[in-house]
Each structure stands twice: as structure tokens, then as C-alpha cells.
CSV table of C-alpha atoms in Angstrom, one decimal:
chain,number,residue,atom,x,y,z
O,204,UNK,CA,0.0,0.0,0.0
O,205,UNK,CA,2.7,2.4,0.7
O,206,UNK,CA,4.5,2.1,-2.9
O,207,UNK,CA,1.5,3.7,-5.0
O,208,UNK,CA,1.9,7.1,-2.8
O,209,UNK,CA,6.5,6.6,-3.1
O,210,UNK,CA,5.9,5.9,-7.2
O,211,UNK,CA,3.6,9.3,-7.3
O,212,UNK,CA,6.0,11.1,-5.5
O,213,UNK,CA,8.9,9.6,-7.9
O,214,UNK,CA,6.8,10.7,-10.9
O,215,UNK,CA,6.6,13.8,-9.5
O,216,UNK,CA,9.8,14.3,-8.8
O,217,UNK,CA,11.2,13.2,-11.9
O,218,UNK,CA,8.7,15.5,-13.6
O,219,UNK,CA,10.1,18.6,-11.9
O,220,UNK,CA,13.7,17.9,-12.2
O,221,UNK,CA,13.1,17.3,-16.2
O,222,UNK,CA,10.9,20.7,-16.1
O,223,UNK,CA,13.7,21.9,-14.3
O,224,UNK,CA,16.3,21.3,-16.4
O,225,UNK,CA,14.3,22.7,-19.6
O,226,UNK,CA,13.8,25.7,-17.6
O,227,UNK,CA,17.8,25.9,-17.4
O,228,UNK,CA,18.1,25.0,-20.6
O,229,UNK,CA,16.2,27.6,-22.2
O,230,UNK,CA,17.2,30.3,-19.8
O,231,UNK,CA,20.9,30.0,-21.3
O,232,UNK,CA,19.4,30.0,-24.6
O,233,UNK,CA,17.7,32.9,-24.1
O,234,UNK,CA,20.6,34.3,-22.7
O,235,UNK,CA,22.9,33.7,-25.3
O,236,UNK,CA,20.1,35.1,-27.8
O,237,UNK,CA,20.3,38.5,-25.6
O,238,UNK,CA,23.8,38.6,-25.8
O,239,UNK,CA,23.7,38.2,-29.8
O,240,UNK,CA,21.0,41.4,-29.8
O,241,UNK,CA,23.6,43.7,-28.4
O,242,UNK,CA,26.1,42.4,-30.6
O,243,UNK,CA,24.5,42.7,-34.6
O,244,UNK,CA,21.1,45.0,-33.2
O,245,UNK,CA,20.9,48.0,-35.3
O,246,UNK,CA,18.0,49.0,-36.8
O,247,UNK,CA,15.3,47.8,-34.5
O,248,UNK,CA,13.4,50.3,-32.6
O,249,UNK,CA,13.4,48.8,-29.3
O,250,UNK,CA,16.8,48.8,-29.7
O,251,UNK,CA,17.2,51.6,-30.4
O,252,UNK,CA,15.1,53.4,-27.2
O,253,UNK,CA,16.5,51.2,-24.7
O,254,UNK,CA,20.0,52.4,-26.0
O,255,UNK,CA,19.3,55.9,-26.8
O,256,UNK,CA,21.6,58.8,-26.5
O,257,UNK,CA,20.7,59.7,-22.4
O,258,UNK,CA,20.5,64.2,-23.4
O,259,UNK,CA,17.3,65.3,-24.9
O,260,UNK,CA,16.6,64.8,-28.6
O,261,UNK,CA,14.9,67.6,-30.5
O,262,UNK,CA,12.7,65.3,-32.8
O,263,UNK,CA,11.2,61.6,-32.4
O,264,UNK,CA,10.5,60.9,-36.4
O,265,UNK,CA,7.3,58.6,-36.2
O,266,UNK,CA,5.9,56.5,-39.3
O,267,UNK,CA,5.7,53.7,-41.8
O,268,UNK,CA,7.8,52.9,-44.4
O,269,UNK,CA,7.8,56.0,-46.3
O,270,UNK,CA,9.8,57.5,-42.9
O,271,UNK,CA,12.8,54.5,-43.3
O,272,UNK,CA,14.6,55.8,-45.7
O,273,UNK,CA,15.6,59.1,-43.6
O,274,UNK,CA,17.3,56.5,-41.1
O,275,UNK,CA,19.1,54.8,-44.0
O,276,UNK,CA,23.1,54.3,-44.4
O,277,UNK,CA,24.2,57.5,-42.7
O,278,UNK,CA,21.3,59.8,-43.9
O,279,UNK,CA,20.3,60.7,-40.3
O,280,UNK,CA,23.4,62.2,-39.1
O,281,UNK,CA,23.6,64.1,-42.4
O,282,UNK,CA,20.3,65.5,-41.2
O,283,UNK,CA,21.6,66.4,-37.7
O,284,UNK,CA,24.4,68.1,-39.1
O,285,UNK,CA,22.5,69.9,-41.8
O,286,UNK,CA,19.9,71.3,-38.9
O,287,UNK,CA,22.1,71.0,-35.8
O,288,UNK,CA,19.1,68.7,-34.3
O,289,UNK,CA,19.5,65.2,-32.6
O,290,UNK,CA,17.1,62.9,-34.1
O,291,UNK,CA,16.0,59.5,-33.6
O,292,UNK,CA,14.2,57.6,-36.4
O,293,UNK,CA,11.4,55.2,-34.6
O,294,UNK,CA,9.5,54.2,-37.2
O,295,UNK,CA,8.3,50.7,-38.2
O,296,UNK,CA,7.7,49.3,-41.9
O,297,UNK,CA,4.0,48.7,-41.5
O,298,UNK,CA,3.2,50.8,-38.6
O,299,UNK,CA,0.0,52.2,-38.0
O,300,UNK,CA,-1.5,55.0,-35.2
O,301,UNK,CA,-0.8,51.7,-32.1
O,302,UNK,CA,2.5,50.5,-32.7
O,303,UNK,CA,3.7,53.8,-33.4
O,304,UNK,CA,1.9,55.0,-30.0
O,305,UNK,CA,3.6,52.0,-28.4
O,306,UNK,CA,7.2,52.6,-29.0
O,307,UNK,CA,6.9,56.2,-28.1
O,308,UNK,CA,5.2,55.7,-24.8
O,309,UNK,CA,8.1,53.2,-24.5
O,310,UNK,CA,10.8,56.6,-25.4
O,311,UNK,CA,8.9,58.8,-23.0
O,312,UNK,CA,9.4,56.6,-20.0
O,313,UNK,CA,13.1,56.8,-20.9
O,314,UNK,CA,14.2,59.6,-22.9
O,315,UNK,CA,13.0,63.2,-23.6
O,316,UNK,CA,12.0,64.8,-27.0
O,317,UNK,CA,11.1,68.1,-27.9
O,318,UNK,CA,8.9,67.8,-30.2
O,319,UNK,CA,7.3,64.3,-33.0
O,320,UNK,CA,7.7,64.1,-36.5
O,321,UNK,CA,5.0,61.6,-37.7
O,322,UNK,CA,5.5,61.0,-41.1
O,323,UNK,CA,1.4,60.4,-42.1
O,324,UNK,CA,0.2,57.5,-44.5
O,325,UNK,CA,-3.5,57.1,-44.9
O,326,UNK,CA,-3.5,53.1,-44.9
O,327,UNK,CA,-2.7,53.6,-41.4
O,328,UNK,CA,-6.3,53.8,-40.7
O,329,UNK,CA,-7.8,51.2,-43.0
O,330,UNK,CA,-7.1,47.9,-41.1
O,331,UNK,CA,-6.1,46.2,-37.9
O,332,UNK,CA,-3.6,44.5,-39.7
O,333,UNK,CA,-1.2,47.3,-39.4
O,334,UNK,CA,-2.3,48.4,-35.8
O,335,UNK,CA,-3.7,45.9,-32.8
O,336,UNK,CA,-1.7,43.0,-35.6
O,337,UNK,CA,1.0,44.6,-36.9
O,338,UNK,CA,3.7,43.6,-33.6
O,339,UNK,CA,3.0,39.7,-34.0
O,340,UNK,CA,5.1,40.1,-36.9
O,341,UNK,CA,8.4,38.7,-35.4
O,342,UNK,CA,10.4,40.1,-37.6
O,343,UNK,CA,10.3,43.5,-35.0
O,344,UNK,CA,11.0,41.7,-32.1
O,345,UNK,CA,14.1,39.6,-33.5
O,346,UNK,CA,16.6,42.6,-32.5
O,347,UNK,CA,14.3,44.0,-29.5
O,348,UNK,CA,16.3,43.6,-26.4
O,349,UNK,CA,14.1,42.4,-22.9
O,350,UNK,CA,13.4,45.6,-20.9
O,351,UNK,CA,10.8,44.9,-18.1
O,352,UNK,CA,9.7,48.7,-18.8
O,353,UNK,CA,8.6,47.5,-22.0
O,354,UNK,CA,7.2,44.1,-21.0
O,355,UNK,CA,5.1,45.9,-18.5
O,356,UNK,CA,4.0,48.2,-21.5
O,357,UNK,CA,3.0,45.2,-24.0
O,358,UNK,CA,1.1,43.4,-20.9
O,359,UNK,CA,-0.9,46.9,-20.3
O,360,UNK,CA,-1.3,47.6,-24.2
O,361,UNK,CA,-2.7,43.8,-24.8
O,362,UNK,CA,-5.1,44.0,-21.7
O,363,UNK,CA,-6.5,46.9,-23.0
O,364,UNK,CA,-7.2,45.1,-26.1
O,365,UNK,CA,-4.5,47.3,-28.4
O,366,UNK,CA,-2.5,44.6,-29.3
O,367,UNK,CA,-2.8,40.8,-30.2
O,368,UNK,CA,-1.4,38.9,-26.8
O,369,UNK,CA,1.0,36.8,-28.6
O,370,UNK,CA,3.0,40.2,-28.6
O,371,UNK,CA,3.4,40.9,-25.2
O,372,UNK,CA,4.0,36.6,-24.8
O,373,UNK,CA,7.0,36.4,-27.8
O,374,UNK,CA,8.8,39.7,-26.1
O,375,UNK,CA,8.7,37.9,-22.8
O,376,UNK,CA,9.6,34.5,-23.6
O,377,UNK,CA,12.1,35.4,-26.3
O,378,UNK,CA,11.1,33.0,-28.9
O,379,UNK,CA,11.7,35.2,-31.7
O,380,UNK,CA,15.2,35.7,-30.7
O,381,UNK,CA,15.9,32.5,-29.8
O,382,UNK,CA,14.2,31.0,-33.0
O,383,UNK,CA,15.7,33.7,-35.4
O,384,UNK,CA,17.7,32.4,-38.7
O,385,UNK,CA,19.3,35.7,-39.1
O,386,UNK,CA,20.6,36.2,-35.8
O,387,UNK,CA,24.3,36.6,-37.3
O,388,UNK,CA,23.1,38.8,-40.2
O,389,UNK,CA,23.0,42.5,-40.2
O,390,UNK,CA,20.2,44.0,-38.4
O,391,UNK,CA,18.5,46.4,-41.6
O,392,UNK,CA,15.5,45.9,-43.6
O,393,UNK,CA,15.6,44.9,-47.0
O,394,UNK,CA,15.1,48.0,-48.6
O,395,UNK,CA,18.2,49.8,-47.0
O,396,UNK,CA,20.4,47.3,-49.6
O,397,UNK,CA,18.0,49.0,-53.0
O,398,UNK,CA,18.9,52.9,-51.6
O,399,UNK,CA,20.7,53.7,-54.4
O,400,UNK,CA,18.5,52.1,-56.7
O,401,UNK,CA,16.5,53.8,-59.4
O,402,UNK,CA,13.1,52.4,-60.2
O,403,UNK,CA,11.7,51.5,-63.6
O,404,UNK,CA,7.8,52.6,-62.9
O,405,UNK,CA,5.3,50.1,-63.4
O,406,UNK,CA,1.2,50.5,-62.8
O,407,UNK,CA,0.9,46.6,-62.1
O,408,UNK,CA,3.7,46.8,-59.2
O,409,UNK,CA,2.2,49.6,-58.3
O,410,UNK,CA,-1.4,48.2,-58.1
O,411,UNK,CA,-0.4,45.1,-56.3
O,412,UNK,CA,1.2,47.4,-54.0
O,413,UNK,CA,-1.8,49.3,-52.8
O,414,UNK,CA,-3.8,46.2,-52.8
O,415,UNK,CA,-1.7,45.3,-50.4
O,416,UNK,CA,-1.5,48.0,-48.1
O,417,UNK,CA,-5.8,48.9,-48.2
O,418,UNK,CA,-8.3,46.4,-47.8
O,419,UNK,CA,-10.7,45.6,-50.4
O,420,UNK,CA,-13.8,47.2,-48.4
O,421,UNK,CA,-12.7,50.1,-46.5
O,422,UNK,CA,-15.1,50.3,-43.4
O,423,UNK,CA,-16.1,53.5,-42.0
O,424,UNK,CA,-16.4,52.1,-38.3
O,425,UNK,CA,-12.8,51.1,-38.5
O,426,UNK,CA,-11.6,54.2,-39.8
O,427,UNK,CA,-13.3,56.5,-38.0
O,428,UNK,CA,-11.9,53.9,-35.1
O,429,UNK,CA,-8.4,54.8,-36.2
O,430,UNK,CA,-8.7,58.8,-36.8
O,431,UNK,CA,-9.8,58.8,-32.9
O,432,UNK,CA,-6.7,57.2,-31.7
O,433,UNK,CA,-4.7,59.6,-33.9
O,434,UNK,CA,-6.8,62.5,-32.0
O,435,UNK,CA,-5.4,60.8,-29.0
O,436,UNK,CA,-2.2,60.3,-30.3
O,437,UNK,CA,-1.9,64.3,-30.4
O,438,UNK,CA,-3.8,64.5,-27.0
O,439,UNK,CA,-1.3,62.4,-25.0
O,440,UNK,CA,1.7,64.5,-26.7
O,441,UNK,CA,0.1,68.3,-26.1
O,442,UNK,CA,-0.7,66.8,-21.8
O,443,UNK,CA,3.4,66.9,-22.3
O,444,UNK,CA,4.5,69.7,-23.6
O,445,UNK,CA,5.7,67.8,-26.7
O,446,UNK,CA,4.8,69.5,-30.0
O,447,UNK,CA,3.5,67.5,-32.9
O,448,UNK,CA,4.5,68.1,-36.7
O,449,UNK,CA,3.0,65.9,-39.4
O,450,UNK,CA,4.8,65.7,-42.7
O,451,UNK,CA,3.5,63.5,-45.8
O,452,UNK,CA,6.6,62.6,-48.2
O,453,UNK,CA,6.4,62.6,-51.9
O,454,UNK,CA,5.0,59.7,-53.7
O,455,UNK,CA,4.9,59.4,-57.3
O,456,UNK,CA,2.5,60.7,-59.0
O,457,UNK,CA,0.8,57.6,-60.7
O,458,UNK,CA,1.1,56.1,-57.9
O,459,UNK,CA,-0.6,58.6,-55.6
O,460,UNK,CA,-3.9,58.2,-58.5
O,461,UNK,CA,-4.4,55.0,-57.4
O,462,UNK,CA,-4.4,55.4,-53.6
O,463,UNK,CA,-8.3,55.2,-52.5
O,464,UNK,CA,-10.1,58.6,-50.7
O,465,UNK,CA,-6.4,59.4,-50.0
O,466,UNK,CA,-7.5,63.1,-49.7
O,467,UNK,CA,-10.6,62.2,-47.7
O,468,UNK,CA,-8.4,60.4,-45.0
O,469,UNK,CA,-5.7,62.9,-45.4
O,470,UNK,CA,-8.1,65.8,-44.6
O,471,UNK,CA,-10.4,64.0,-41.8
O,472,UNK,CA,-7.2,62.8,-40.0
O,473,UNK,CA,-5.8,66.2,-39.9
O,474,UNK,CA,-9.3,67.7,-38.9
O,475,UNK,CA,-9.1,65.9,-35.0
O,476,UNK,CA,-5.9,67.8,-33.9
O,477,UNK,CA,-5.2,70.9,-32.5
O,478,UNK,CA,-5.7,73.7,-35.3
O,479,UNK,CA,-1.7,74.8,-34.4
O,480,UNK,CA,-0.7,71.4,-35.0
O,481,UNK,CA,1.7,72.4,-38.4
O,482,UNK,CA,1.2,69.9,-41.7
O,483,UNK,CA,3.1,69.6,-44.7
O,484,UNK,CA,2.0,67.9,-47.5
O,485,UNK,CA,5.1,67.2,-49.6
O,486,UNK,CA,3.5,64.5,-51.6
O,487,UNK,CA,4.2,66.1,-54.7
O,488,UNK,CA,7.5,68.3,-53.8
O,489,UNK,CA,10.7,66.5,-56.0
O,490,UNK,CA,8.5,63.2,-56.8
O,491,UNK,CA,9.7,62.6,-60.0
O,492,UNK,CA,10.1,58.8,-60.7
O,493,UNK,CA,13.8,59.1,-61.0
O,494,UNK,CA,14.0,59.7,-56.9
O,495,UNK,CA,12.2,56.3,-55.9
O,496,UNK,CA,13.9,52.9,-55.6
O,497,UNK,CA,10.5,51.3,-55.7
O,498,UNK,CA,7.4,51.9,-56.8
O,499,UNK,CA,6.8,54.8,-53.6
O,500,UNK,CA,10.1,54.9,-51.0
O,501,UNK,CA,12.7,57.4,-51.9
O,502,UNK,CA,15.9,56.8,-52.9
O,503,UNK,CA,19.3,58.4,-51.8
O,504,UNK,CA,18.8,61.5,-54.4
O,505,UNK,CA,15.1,61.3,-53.7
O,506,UNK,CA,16.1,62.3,-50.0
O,507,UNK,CA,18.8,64.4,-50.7
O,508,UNK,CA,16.7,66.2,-53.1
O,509,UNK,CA,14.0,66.7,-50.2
O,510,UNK,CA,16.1,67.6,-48.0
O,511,UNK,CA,17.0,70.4,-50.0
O,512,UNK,CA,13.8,71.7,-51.4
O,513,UNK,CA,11.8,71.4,-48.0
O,514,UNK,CA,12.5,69.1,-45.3
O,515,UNK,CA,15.9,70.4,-43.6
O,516,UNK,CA,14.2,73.8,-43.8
O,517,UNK,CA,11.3,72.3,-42.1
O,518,UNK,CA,13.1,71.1,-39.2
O,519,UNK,CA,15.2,74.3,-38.7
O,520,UNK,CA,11.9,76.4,-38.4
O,521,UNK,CA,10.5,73.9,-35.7
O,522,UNK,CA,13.9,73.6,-33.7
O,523,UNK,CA,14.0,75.1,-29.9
O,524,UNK,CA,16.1,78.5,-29.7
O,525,UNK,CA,18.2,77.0,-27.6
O,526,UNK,CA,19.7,74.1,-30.2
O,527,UNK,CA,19.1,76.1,-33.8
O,528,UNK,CA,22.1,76.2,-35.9
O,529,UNK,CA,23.8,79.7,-37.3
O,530,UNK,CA,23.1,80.3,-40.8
O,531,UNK,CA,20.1,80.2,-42.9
């Protein structure tokens, strides 16, 4: 009678020491995994907040894809040095009004800014796939180094319903590091490597690319959904003190005909903030096909060229007193 109770406790026993030993196991995984994120990490966002510069920074640039490209090879410090700002580029390919809300709540804990570019797309607003969805892509957590700070953020922002929970579960656990292919490649997106590229236009690519970005039925609820968290996008900055600047970059023009309500959006997103909130629309400033290295991200002379006509002019004007640059 007493060996059914001693072979229960055995099994038991066995079963901890083998949980045990996975736990181990996976703990030096995960932190060898860590240690690999410090060594090739450069382009992820989390990245780069949790190793930000620790003095203020004059402009948080906030955005999609269209936004990259100011971040690429050493475009950003030719920036700086053209406007005397410090700037950090925190946009994510894909990332609507949430993620973007997400990774600047996540700079504000640490860092200070004095003031938010968001570079605008209207797609933004079209779909949960680039919003509560878009951070299960693990792709944006393979370089994203653990920070409770940020853990504690992802819990809040998934039991509030913002984001999927798988997020908040593959930044704790680590699987994306640990399961990550590329972990000895270099940490940029696949555009960065077509910079210097110059696009042969084509209406099909082009299509294919805005079926990609809108859904087929754009739905009203969603949208108007998406313009209110913008509104309190530009709420939470004004409650501190951090001005906001919205900027749209150039597209090309065919491929701006074929953007649905594009207008519409523009104008209705832009109608929930602040009336002194400043807007540029610089869609059509230098967006002749021959400065695109796709069928709607700039190129290197694409940027340099709107950094000439507009955009370092555009900074300058916005720039405290107390870090504008001499000169014109």
C-alpha cells in the first residue's frame, strides 16, 4: 500500500527535475540570444530606445515605411548636421496609429524629445492588420532587447485590447530571438540594400502594391476607429508639452492616382488635432520617378533632393532656440 503514494511522489519528482532542467536550458538560450541582440542589433526600434543617446533629442521621427529611408546608411546624421538637431528615427515598416503609440510611450518613460515628426500614410487607418496585428510580426521583435519597462507596457497595451497577446507573450519568452535564422546577419531591412536604386515605374507593381496596403472594403467604423486614436495620439503629446509636426513625403504621382479617398483620409485625420498642429503635404515636392527605388520609397537623391527643397528647412523652423544652428 505504501508504494502507489512513493511511485507518485517519484513521478513527480522526476517530472520537476526534467521541467527543471528545460527551464535551465532555455534560460541559457535565451541568454545567449540576448547577448547576440547587443552584438548585430541596429536598426530595431526597441533597440534603439532602450540604447538611446541619455540628453534630450529635438525630434522623435514617427511612421511607416515612407519614414525609413531618412534612417538609412548614414542619412540621419547628415540630417543632424544639416539642422544641428538630434534625431532618432522610430519608425516601423508597417506601422499604423498603435505600434507607433507603443514605441513612443516606451521613449517617453526613458528619454526626452522636444517635439514628434509623424511622417502620415493614410493606410494607417484602413485595417487592424497594421495596428492591434502589426507587432506579432516577429520580424520587429528579433533585435528587440528584454526591458521589463517594455514588457510591462506590451502586458498593459494587450489587456486593454491594443495589441494581439502573442505580442506581449514572444517579447517575454524570447522565442523570436531565440528562433531567429538571421541572428548573425546584419540587423536592416531589406530595402536599405536598394537605396541607391532607381526604379523603372510600373502601374501593375504599383497596383499590387496598394492592394496590399488597403483592404478591399474600406469600413467606416474602422476608420473613424483609427482617426480617434490619432486624435489621442496628439492628445497624449500636447498633456506633455511635446509638440507634434505631421509631414507627408512625396510619392509618385501615378502612384498617388491610385491610392483610394487618399484626400478624404488625409483631410479627416488632420481635422481631429489641434488647429496649431503644423502639416506639410510634400507629396508632390521632387516626386519625380527618377527619386524612388520602388514603386513609392525614396531613394538616396530622392532624400537628398527633399532635404534640399523642404524638409531640412522644415526642421530648422520647428527647432528650440536654444539648439538652432547659425546660418540660414
Amino acid at each position: 500500500m505504501m508504494r502507489e503514494p512513493m511511485r507518485g511522489r517519484t513521478a513527480i519528482q522526476r517530472g520537476a527535475v526534467f521541467v527543471a532542467v528545460g527551464l535551465l536550458l532555455y534560460g541559457g538560450v535565451f541568454a545567449a540570444s540576448e547577448s547576440l541582440v547587443y552584438r548585430h542589433a541596429l536598426r530595431n526600434r526597441f533597440y534603439a530606445v532602450k540604447n538611446a543617446r541619455p540628453e534630450p533629442y529635438d525630434y522623435v521621427i514617427l511612421g511607416a515605411s515612407h519614414a525609413l529611408p531618412l534612417d538609412f546608411a548614414d542619412t540621419n546624421s547628415k540630417v543632424e548636421q544639416a539642422t544641428g538637431a538630434r534625431i532618432i528615427n522610430l519608425a516601423m515598416p508597417g506601422a499604423g496609429i498603435v505600434p507607433n503609440r507603443l514605441v513612443l510611450e516606451y521613449f517617453l518613460a526613458k528619454r526626452r524629445t522636444r517635439a514628434v515628426v509623424y511622417v502620415l500614410d493614410s493606410f494607417i487607418v484602413t485595417s487592424r492588420q497594421w495596428n492591434e496585428e502589426r507587432l506579432t510580426d516577429v520580424k520587429l521583435m528579433h533585435r528587440a532587447p528584454f526591458d521589463p519597462a517594455l514588457a510591462r507596457l506590451m502586458v498593459s497595451y494587450a489587456l486593454r485590447g491594443l495589441i494581439n497577446p502573442l505580442v506581449p507573450l514572444n517579447y517575454i519568452t524570447g522565442l523570436p530571438k531565440v528562433n531567429n535564422a538571421d541572428r548573425f546577419k546584419p540587423d536592416m531591412h531589406e530595402m536599405e540594400g536598394k537605396y541607391d536604386r532607381v526604379y523603372r515605374p510600373s502601374e501593375r507593381e504599383a497596383r499590387k502594391r496598394v492592394e496590399y496596403l488597403y483592404p478591399k472594403q474600406l469600413s467606416e467604423d474602422v476608420i473613424a476607429g483609427y482617426i480617434g486614436m490619432f486624435a489621442e495620439l496628439s492628445s497624449f503629446l500636447r498633456a506633455r508639452s511635446v509638440p507634434l509636426i505631421v509631414v507627408k513625403l512625396p510619392v509618385p504621382a501615378y502612384y498617388a492616382a491610385l491610392l483610394p479617398r487618399e484626400d478624404e483620409l488625409t483631410r479627416r485625420l488632420m481635422s481631429v488635432l489641434d488647429g496649431d498642429v503644423p502639416f506639410y503635404d510634400l507629396t508632390r515636392v521632387g516626386n519625380d520617378e527618377r527619386f524612388f527605388f520602388d514603386t513609392d520609397h525614396l531613394n538616396r537623391d530622392g532624400v537628398r533632393n527633399l532635404l534640399d527643397a523642404r524638409l531640412v528647412a522644415i526642421l530648422r523652423e520647428h527647432l528650440a532656440p536654444a539648439t538652432a544652428p547659425d546660418g540660414p
